Short mmCIF file of C-alpha atoms (C1' of nucleotides) in Angstrom, two decimals:
data_model
loop_
_atom_site.label_atom_id
_atom_site.label_comp_id
_atom_site.label_asym_id
_atom_site.label_seq_id
_atom_site.Cartn_x
_atom_site.Cartn_y
_atom_site.Cartn_z
CA UNK A 1 0.09 0.07 -0.16
CA UNK A 2 1.28 3.25 -0.91
CA UNK A 3 0.57 6.66 -1.90
CA UNK A 4 2.48 8.05 -5.05
CA UNK A 5 5.12 10.77 -4.93
CA UNK A 6 2.72 13.23 -6.05
CA UNK A 7 1.07 13.33 -2.85
CA UNK A 8 4.24 13.01 -1.31
CA UNK A 9 6.32 15.72 -3.37
CA UNK A 10 3.00 17.71 -3.34
CA UNK A 11 2.59 17.93 0.11
CA UNK A 12 6.26 18.87 0.80
CA UNK A 13 5.88 21.82 -1.66
CA UNK A 14 2.52 22.99 0.07
CA UNK A 15 4.34 23.05 3.37
CA UNK A 16 7.11 25.02 1.90
CA UNK A 17 4.53 27.52 0.60
CA UNK A 18 2.81 27.70 3.99
CA UNK A 19 6.22 28.69 5.43
CA UNK A 20 6.62 31.79 2.99
CA UNK A 21 2.98 32.66 3.53
CA UNK A 22 2.14 36.18 3.60
CA UNK A 23 5.74 37.32 1.87
CA UNK A 24 6.57 37.58 -1.87
CA UNK A 25 5.47 34.99 -4.36
CA UNK A 26 8.02 31.94 -4.22
CA UNK A 27 9.47 30.56 -7.24
CA UNK A 28 9.51 27.17 -8.03
CA UNK A 29 13.21 26.95 -8.46
CA UNK A 30 13.82 27.79 -4.75
CA UNK A 31 11.01 25.21 -3.58
CA UNK A 32 12.70 22.58 -5.85
CA UNK A 33 16.13 23.23 -4.50
CA UNK A 34 14.73 23.37 -0.72
CA UNK A 35 12.59 20.41 -0.91
CA UNK A 36 15.46 18.65 -3.52
CA UNK A 37 12.47 17.86 -6.37
CA UNK A 38 13.01 18.51 -9.76
CA UNK A 39 11.53 21.69 -11.33
CA UNK A 40 9.95 20.11 -14.06
CA UNK A 41 8.21 17.26 -12.27
CA UNK A 42 7.20 20.00 -9.81
CA UNK A 43 5.76 22.14 -12.19
CA UNK A 44 3.02 19.18 -13.03
CA UNK A 45 2.08 18.79 -9.64
CA UNK A 46 1.72 22.45 -8.90
CA UNK A 47 -0.47 22.65 -11.96
CA UNK A 48 -2.80 20.56 -10.47
CA UNK A 49 -2.83 22.32 -7.29
CA UNK A 50 -3.64 25.45 -8.80
CA UNK A 51 -6.64 24.28 -10.94
CA UNK A 52 -7.66 22.93 -7.68
CA UNK A 53 -7.42 26.45 -6.33
CA UNK A 54 -5.13 25.58 -3.29
CA UNK A 55 -2.31 27.99 -4.80
CA UNK A 56 -2.32 31.30 -6.89
CA UNK A 57 0.42 31.97 -9.45
CA UNK A 58 2.34 35.15 -10.38
CA UNK A 59 3.46 35.24 -14.05
CA UNK A 60 6.75 36.72 -15.26
CA UNK A 61 9.88 37.70 -13.55
CA UNK A 62 10.06 37.90 -9.86
CA UNK A 63 6.91 35.87 -9.91
CA UNK A 64 5.94 32.52 -8.23
CA UNK A 65 3.19 30.65 -6.24
CA UNK A 66 1.60 31.53 -3.08
CA UNK A 67 -0.93 29.67 -1.30
CA UNK A 68 -4.64 30.82 -1.83
CA UNK A 69 -5.63 30.95 1.24
CA UNK A 70 -4.87 30.85 4.95
CA UNK A 71 -2.53 27.70 6.17
CA UNK A 72 -4.82 27.18 9.06
CA UNK A 73 -7.71 26.70 5.78
CA UNK A 74 -5.64 24.11 4.04
CA UNK A 75 -5.98 20.62 5.13
CA UNK A 76 -3.38 18.11 4.45
CA UNK A 77 -6.45 16.11 3.20
CA UNK A 78 -7.11 18.72 0.38
CA UNK A 79 -3.65 18.68 -1.05
CA UNK A 80 -3.49 15.07 -1.00
CA UNK A 81 -6.96 14.13 -2.47
CA UNK A 82 -6.10 17.04 -5.36
CA UNK A 83 -3.33 15.11 -6.13
CA UNK A 84 -4.01 11.50 -5.63
CA UNK A 85 -7.66 11.58 -6.20
CA UNK A 86 -10.32 10.68 -3.76
CA UNK A 87 -9.40 8.19 -0.86
CA UNK A 88 -10.12 4.57 -2.27
CA UNK A 89 -8.07 1.88 -0.44
CA UNK A 90 -10.23 -0.54 -2.66
CA UNK A 91 -12.72 0.37 -5.28
CA UNK A 92 -15.78 -0.60 -3.22
CA UNK A 93 -15.17 2.12 -0.47
CA UNK A 94 -14.29 4.82 -2.90
CA UNK A 95 -14.95 8.40 -1.42
CA UNK A 96 -16.78 9.55 -4.29
CA UNK A 97 -17.90 6.96 -6.65
CA UNK A 98 -17.90 3.45 -4.69
CA UNK A 99 -17.73 0.53 -7.33
CA UNK A 100 -20.79 -1.79 -6.05
CA UNK A 101 -19.79 -5.50 -6.15
CA UNK A 102 -21.84 -8.14 -6.70
CA UNK A 103 -21.91 -9.56 -3.05
CA UNK A 104 -23.04 -6.01 -2.14
CA UNK A 105 -24.51 -6.25 1.23
CA UNK A 106 -23.18 -9.43 2.55
CA UNK A 107 -19.68 -8.61 1.66
CA UNK A 108 -18.30 -8.23 5.18
CA UNK A 109 -14.49 -7.53 4.38
CA UNK A 110 -15.66 -4.25 3.04
CA UNK A 111 -16.35 -2.87 6.57
CA UNK A 112 -12.24 -3.16 7.14
CA UNK A 113 -11.53 -1.18 4.07
CA UNK A 114 -14.21 1.48 5.12
CA UNK A 115 -12.63 1.51 8.61
CA UNK A 116 -9.09 2.07 7.02
CA UNK A 117 -10.67 4.75 4.63
CA UNK A 118 -12.17 6.45 7.49
CA UNK A 119 -9.15 6.71 9.71
CA UNK A 120 -6.76 8.04 7.06
CA UNK A 121 -9.06 10.55 6.16
CA UNK A 122 -9.64 11.61 9.83
CA UNK A 123 -6.00 11.93 9.98
CA UNK A 124 -5.39 14.11 6.91
CA UNK A 125 -8.51 15.99 7.59
CA UNK A 126 -7.61 17.01 10.94
CA UNK A 127 -4.01 18.54 10.28
CA UNK A 128 -3.29 21.98 8.25
CA UNK A 129 -0.47 23.40 7.04
CA UNK A 130 -0.59 25.77 9.53
CA UNK A 131 -0.18 22.64 12.11
CA UNK A 132 2.83 21.57 10.35
CA UNK A 133 4.55 25.12 10.25
CA UNK A 134 4.06 25.21 14.10
CA UNK A 135 5.55 21.80 14.56
CA UNK A 136 8.56 23.09 12.29
CA UNK A 137 8.75 25.91 14.65
CA UNK A 138 8.77 23.92 17.92
CA UNK A 139 11.51 21.49 16.54
CA UNK A 140 13.41 24.38 15.69
CA UNK A 141 13.28 25.71 19.28
CA UNK A 142 13.94 22.10 20.64
CA UNK A 143 16.90 21.77 18.64
CA UNK A 144 18.50 24.93 20.03
CA UNK A 145 17.83 23.81 23.46
CA UNK A 146 19.45 20.47 22.73
CA UNK A 147 22.51 22.10 20.88
CA UNK A 148 23.04 24.03 23.92
CA UNK A 149 23.37 21.40 26.05
CA UNK A 150 25.51 19.47 23.52
CA UNK A 151 28.20 22.23 22.99
CA UNK A 152 28.14 22.27 27.16
CA UNK A 153 29.06 18.59 27.20
CA UNK A 154 31.66 19.36 24.33
CA UNK A 155 33.09 21.92 26.31
CA UNK A 156 33.30 19.74 29.71
CA UNK A 157 34.71 16.80 27.51
CA UNK A 158 37.25 19.27 26.42
CA UNK A 159 38.60 20.77 29.61
CA UNK A 160 38.65 16.86 30.79
CA UNK A 161 40.61 16.01 28.05
CA UNK A 162 43.11 18.79 29.11
CA UNK A 163 43.48 17.25 32.34
CA UNK B 1 -3.88 5.32 -2.49
CA UNK B 2 -4.84 2.11 -3.17
CA UNK B 3 -4.32 -1.48 -1.77
CA UNK B 4 -4.06 -3.95 -4.76
CA UNK B 5 -6.23 -6.56 -5.05
CA UNK B 6 -4.34 -8.93 -3.40
CA UNK B 7 -4.89 -7.82 -0.20
CA UNK B 8 -8.51 -7.16 -1.04
CA UNK B 9 -9.15 -10.68 -2.43
CA UNK B 10 -6.62 -12.36 -0.18
CA UNK B 11 -8.80 -11.23 3.09
CA UNK B 12 -11.90 -12.39 1.58
CA UNK B 13 -10.50 -15.76 0.89
CA UNK B 14 -9.13 -15.70 4.69
CA UNK B 15 -12.52 -14.78 5.83
CA UNK B 16 -14.47 -17.45 3.74
CA UNK B 17 -11.85 -20.23 5.55
CA UNK B 18 -12.49 -18.54 8.84
CA UNK B 19 -16.25 -19.28 8.23
CA UNK B 20 -15.56 -22.73 7.62
CA UNK B 21 -12.98 -23.08 10.66
CA UNK B 22 -12.77 -26.53 12.45
CA UNK B 23 -14.33 -28.30 9.30
CA UNK B 24 -13.10 -30.17 6.63
CA UNK B 25 -10.57 -28.56 4.47
CA UNK B 26 -11.90 -26.12 1.64
CA UNK B 27 -11.07 -26.57 -1.83
CA UNK B 28 -10.12 -23.03 -3.63
CA UNK B 29 -12.61 -23.78 -6.23
CA UNK B 30 -15.52 -23.29 -3.59
CA UNK B 31 -13.99 -20.29 -2.08
CA UNK B 32 -13.32 -18.93 -5.60
CA UNK B 33 -17.14 -19.40 -6.70
CA UNK B 34 -18.40 -18.15 -3.60
CA UNK B 35 -16.18 -14.96 -3.38
CA UNK B 36 -16.44 -14.80 -7.34
CA UNK B 37 -12.69 -14.98 -8.14
CA UNK B 38 -10.67 -16.71 -10.37
CA UNK B 39 -9.15 -20.00 -9.33
CA UNK B 40 -5.95 -19.55 -10.62
CA UNK B 41 -5.24 -16.08 -9.14
CA UNK B 42 -6.18 -17.24 -6.01
CA UNK B 43 -3.93 -19.99 -6.15
CA UNK B 44 -1.25 -17.38 -6.19
CA UNK B 45 -2.52 -15.47 -3.15
CA UNK B 46 -3.20 -18.67 -1.26
CA UNK B 47 0.57 -19.63 -1.76
CA UNK B 48 1.89 -16.47 -0.37
CA UNK B 49 -0.48 -16.88 2.66
CA UNK B 50 0.62 -20.51 3.04
CA UNK B 51 4.56 -19.44 3.18
CA UNK B 52 3.73 -16.90 5.41
CA UNK B 53 2.25 -19.71 7.79
CA UNK B 54 -1.38 -18.49 8.08
CA UNK B 55 -3.12 -21.36 6.10
CA UNK B 56 -2.50 -24.98 5.96
CA UNK B 57 -2.88 -27.06 2.65
CA UNK B 58 -4.07 -30.77 2.20
CA UNK B 59 -3.22 -32.04 -0.93
CA UNK B 60 -5.27 -34.57 -3.28
CA UNK B 61 -8.74 -35.41 -3.77
CA UNK B 62 -10.95 -34.11 -0.78
CA UNK B 63 -8.16 -31.62 0.17
CA UNK B 64 -8.06 -28.16 0.32
CA UNK B 65 -7.17 -25.32 2.75
CA UNK B 66 -7.77 -24.44 6.19
CA UNK B 67 -6.72 -21.64 8.42
CA UNK B 68 -3.38 -22.54 10.31
CA UNK B 69 -4.66 -21.40 13.48
CA UNK B 70 -7.90 -20.07 15.33
CA UNK B 71 -9.58 -17.04 13.63
CA UNK B 72 -9.41 -15.31 16.72
CA UNK B 73 -5.66 -15.24 16.32
CA UNK B 74 -5.16 -13.93 13.07
CA UNK B 75 -5.36 -10.32 12.65
CA UNK B 76 -6.51 -8.72 9.40
CA UNK B 77 -3.05 -6.76 9.45
CA UNK B 78 -1.45 -10.37 9.48
CA UNK B 79 -3.20 -11.39 5.95
CA UNK B 80 -2.80 -7.84 4.60
CA UNK B 81 0.79 -7.29 5.24
CA UNK B 82 1.74 -10.90 4.14
CA UNK B 83 0.00 -10.23 0.55
CA UNK B 84 0.93 -6.57 0.08
CA UNK B 85 4.17 -6.29 2.20
CA UNK B 86 4.81 -4.05 4.94
CA UNK B 87 2.99 -0.61 5.31
CA UNK B 88 4.61 2.06 3.59
CA UNK B 89 2.59 5.14 2.56
CA UNK B 90 5.51 6.69 1.19
CA UNK B 91 8.85 4.96 1.37
CA UNK B 92 10.30 7.29 4.34
CA UNK B 93 7.65 5.70 6.85
CA UNK B 94 8.44 2.21 5.75
CA UNK B 95 7.14 -0.16 8.63
CA UNK B 96 10.48 -2.38 8.46
CA UNK B 97 13.04 -0.75 6.19
CA UNK B 98 12.28 3.39 6.18
CA UNK B 99 14.27 4.98 3.51
CA UNK B 100 16.18 7.72 5.13
CA UNK B 101 15.76 10.96 3.00
CA UNK B 102 18.69 13.61 2.90
CA UNK B 103 16.35 16.12 4.94
CA UNK B 104 16.27 13.49 7.52
CA UNK B 105 15.27 15.39 10.76
CA UNK B 106 13.57 18.47 9.64
CA UNK B 107 11.43 16.92 7.20
CA UNK B 108 8.06 17.90 8.54
CA UNK B 109 5.93 16.30 6.37
CA UNK B 110 6.99 13.09 7.31
CA UNK B 111 4.86 13.26 10.52
CA UNK B 112 1.90 13.00 8.61
CA UNK B 113 2.79 10.20 6.88
CA UNK B 114 3.73 8.61 9.98
CA UNK B 115 0.28 9.29 11.75
CA UNK B 116 -1.23 7.84 8.59
CA UNK B 117 0.57 4.38 8.45
CA UNK B 118 -0.18 4.38 12.22
CA UNK B 119 -3.83 4.76 11.94
CA UNK B 120 -4.12 2.10 9.30
CA UNK B 121 -1.82 -0.32 11.41
CA UNK B 122 -4.15 0.09 14.40
CA UNK B 123 -7.29 -0.70 12.22
CA UNK B 124 -5.79 -3.68 10.74
CA UNK B 125 -4.23 -4.84 14.06
CA UNK B 126 -7.62 -4.53 16.09
CA UNK B 127 -9.40 -6.78 13.79
CA UNK B 128 -9.23 -10.34 13.65
CA UNK B 129 -11.27 -12.78 11.65
CA UNK B 130 -13.18 -13.91 14.45
CA UNK B 131 -14.35 -10.53 14.53
CA UNK B 132 -15.66 -10.73 10.94
CA UNK B 133 -17.22 -13.59 11.31
CA UNK B 134 -19.34 -12.44 14.33
CA UNK B 135 -20.08 -9.74 12.30
CA UNK B 136 -21.49 -11.73 9.62
CA UNK B 137 -23.73 -13.71 12.01
CA UNK B 138 -25.19 -10.71 13.56
CA UNK B 139 -25.72 -9.26 10.12
CA UNK B 140 -27.44 -12.44 9.17
CA UNK B 141 -29.67 -12.18 12.03
CA UNK B 142 -30.66 -8.64 11.10
CA UNK B 143 -31.38 -9.43 7.80
CA UNK B 144 -33.75 -12.08 8.49
CA UNK B 145 -35.83 -9.56 10.22
CA UNK B 146 -35.68 -6.95 7.24
CA UNK B 147 -35.94 -9.56 4.43
CA UNK B 148 -39.34 -11.17 5.48
CA UNK B 149 -41.02 -8.45 3.13
CA UNK B 150 -38.03 -8.01 0.31
CA UNK B 151 -38.42 -11.73 -0.38
CA UNK B 152 -41.85 -11.65 -1.35
CA UNK B 153 -40.86 -9.14 -3.76
CA UNK B 154 -38.09 -10.78 -5.07
CA UNK B 155 -40.01 -14.11 -5.67
CA UNK B 156 -42.30 -12.08 -7.65
CA UNK B 157 -39.58 -10.69 -9.71
CA UNK B 158 -37.76 -13.83 -10.37
CA UNK B 159 -40.88 -16.02 -11.78
CA UNK B 160 -41.27 -13.04 -14.21
CA UNK B 161 -37.65 -12.97 -15.38
CA UNK B 162 -38.17 -16.58 -15.65
CA UNK B 163 -40.67 -16.02 -18.42
"C1'" DC C 1 -6.00 -45.53 -12.35
"C1'" DA C 2 -8.90 -41.62 -12.81
"C1'" DA C 3 -10.58 -37.82 -10.44
"C1'" DT C 4 -9.45 -34.25 -7.57
"C1'" DA C 5 -6.60 -31.05 -5.73
"C1'" DT C 6 -2.55 -28.63 -4.60
"C1'" DC C 7 2.03 -26.58 -6.39
"C1'" DA C 8 5.03 -24.14 -9.44
"C1'" DT C 9 6.62 -21.23 -13.08
"C1'" DA C 10 6.10 -18.74 -16.95
"C1'" DG C 11 4.07 -15.18 -19.88
"C1'" DC C 12 1.28 -10.93 -21.21
"C1'" DA C 13 -1.44 -6.83 -22.20
"C1'" DT C 14 -2.66 -3.05 -19.84
"C1'" DG C 15 -2.30 0.87 -16.94
"C1'" DT C 16 0.52 3.89 -13.80
"C1'" DT C 17 4.48 6.21 -12.51
"C1'" DG C 18 7.92 9.06 -12.33
"C1'" DG C 19 9.64 11.70 -14.73
"C1'" DT C 20 12.23 14.58 -19.17
"C1'" DC C 21 12.05 17.45 -23.60
"C1'" DG C 22 10.85 21.34 -25.94
"C1'" DG C 23 8.57 24.47 -26.95
"C1'" DG C 24 5.14 28.41 -25.80
"C1'" DT C 25 3.48 33.16 -22.91
"C1'" DA C 26 3.41 36.74 -19.37
"C1'" DT C 27 5.93 40.05 -16.94
"C1'" DT C 28 9.61 42.74 -14.96
"C1'" DG C 29 14.30 45.41 -14.91
"C1'" DT C 30 17.80 48.03 -17.53
"C1'" DA D 1 13.00 47.47 -26.68
"C1'" DC D 2 14.68 43.38 -25.06
"C1'" DA D 3 16.74 40.39 -22.12
"C1'" DA D 4 16.05 37.55 -18.49
"C1'" DT D 5 13.00 35.51 -15.35
"C1'" DA D 6 9.35 32.31 -14.57
"C1'" DC D 7 4.85 30.21 -15.07
"C1'" DC D 8 2.28 27.22 -18.70
"C1'" DC D 9 1.56 23.18 -21.68
"C1'" DG D 10 1.56 19.06 -24.11
"C1'" DA D 11 3.63 15.03 -26.26
"C1'" DC D 12 6.73 11.53 -24.94
"C1'" DC D 13 8.91 7.56 -22.85
"C1'" DA D 14 11.41 3.93 -19.89
"C1'" DA D 15 10.38 1.05 -16.15
"C1'" DC D 16 7.73 -1.21 -13.39
"C1'" DA D 17 3.47 -3.14 -11.05
"C1'" DT D 18 -1.05 -5.25 -11.47
"C1'" DG D 19 -4.22 -8.94 -12.56
"C1'" DC D 20 -4.36 -11.92 -14.58
"C1'" DT D 21 -4.29 -16.74 -17.91
"C1'" DA D 22 -1.65 -20.98 -19.69
"C1'" DT D 23 0.47 -25.17 -18.84
"C1'" DG D 24 2.09 -28.78 -16.48
"C1'" DA D 25 3.74 -30.97 -12.80
"C1'" DT D 26 2.85 -33.66 -8.21
"C1'" DA D 27 0.09 -35.61 -4.25
"C1'" DT D 28 -3.71 -38.03 -2.32
"C1'" DT D 29 -8.19 -40.74 -2.60
"C1'" DG D 30 -11.51 -43.99 -3.90
#
DNA sequence: CAATATCATAGCATGTTGGTCGGGTATTGT
DNA sequence: ACAATACCCGACCAACATGCTATGATATTG
């Protein structure tokens, strides 16, 4: 079971745009560099996101892309569904257009896939891009703290070596 | 995002075997008929399940397959993982062998995929084949009540088709 | 020994993935 | 005006996975 790179890369890109929200439009080139993705492939993905109304573009020099709305109003689920289509771990529990199988009502295993689909949706739809940005900030802070201690120990070791 | 038919069909087959647990070995032919699957394809799937130690086989006439242990000791997750491999919505959160990406620690989006993977695992590993059998029984009971009237109409339609 | 079933391997059409290539077109700074 | 920048668009492609089918063995029973 796997998502394609579309959802994976696309979410990375959207997170990148979210971190620059409010500023000047971000050129794809820099997104691609930071997230280490190919510009040309990213162009395809962002085109889909634009058509889905999740990002806005500014053409020409000094142009680029920006989120179409607030990061806290864009759910991970919006991004992933735009790029990968509706959730459908198996055809008969497709979010939009479930394929009715011949066994229809007495297909018990169906409830398993339904639960899986719902639990994925629950995760994707309860996390916004803003949440990810917050997480990134927190993690940055932690890192600084941890590094302070590391540096202390490093200094200590050094002084001990000196003895 | 989708599971392949392997997990889908395989779970159906295992559910079928679970419903016959304790009795004589069940030939694939009858499993295939009940679940409307191709015998030959099913052979491939069940071979995998056998090598994974989830089913036992009895060769020769009057042979067939049976669960290797109690239905309540076989989780949906066991079956699906055997057929589809370890859960890995994206490579960097692979259950067994996660591919470390260059960004490693500051890859924030990773936590999303991790949560998705865990939520899928949680569903798959909390449902056993015995649970599905129980569900099937309950549903049968309900159906009997509801269908008293429906069957009347169905019989009528059938007799008309027969003409 | 014939019928039944499992077991094993090879092949194959089709579709998806994960891109690249080669062009456009719109906007800006000089 | 005219580069330079950057978005936009469609075609194409190799490689792989999927969902089978086909063929033929091997084991067991009556």
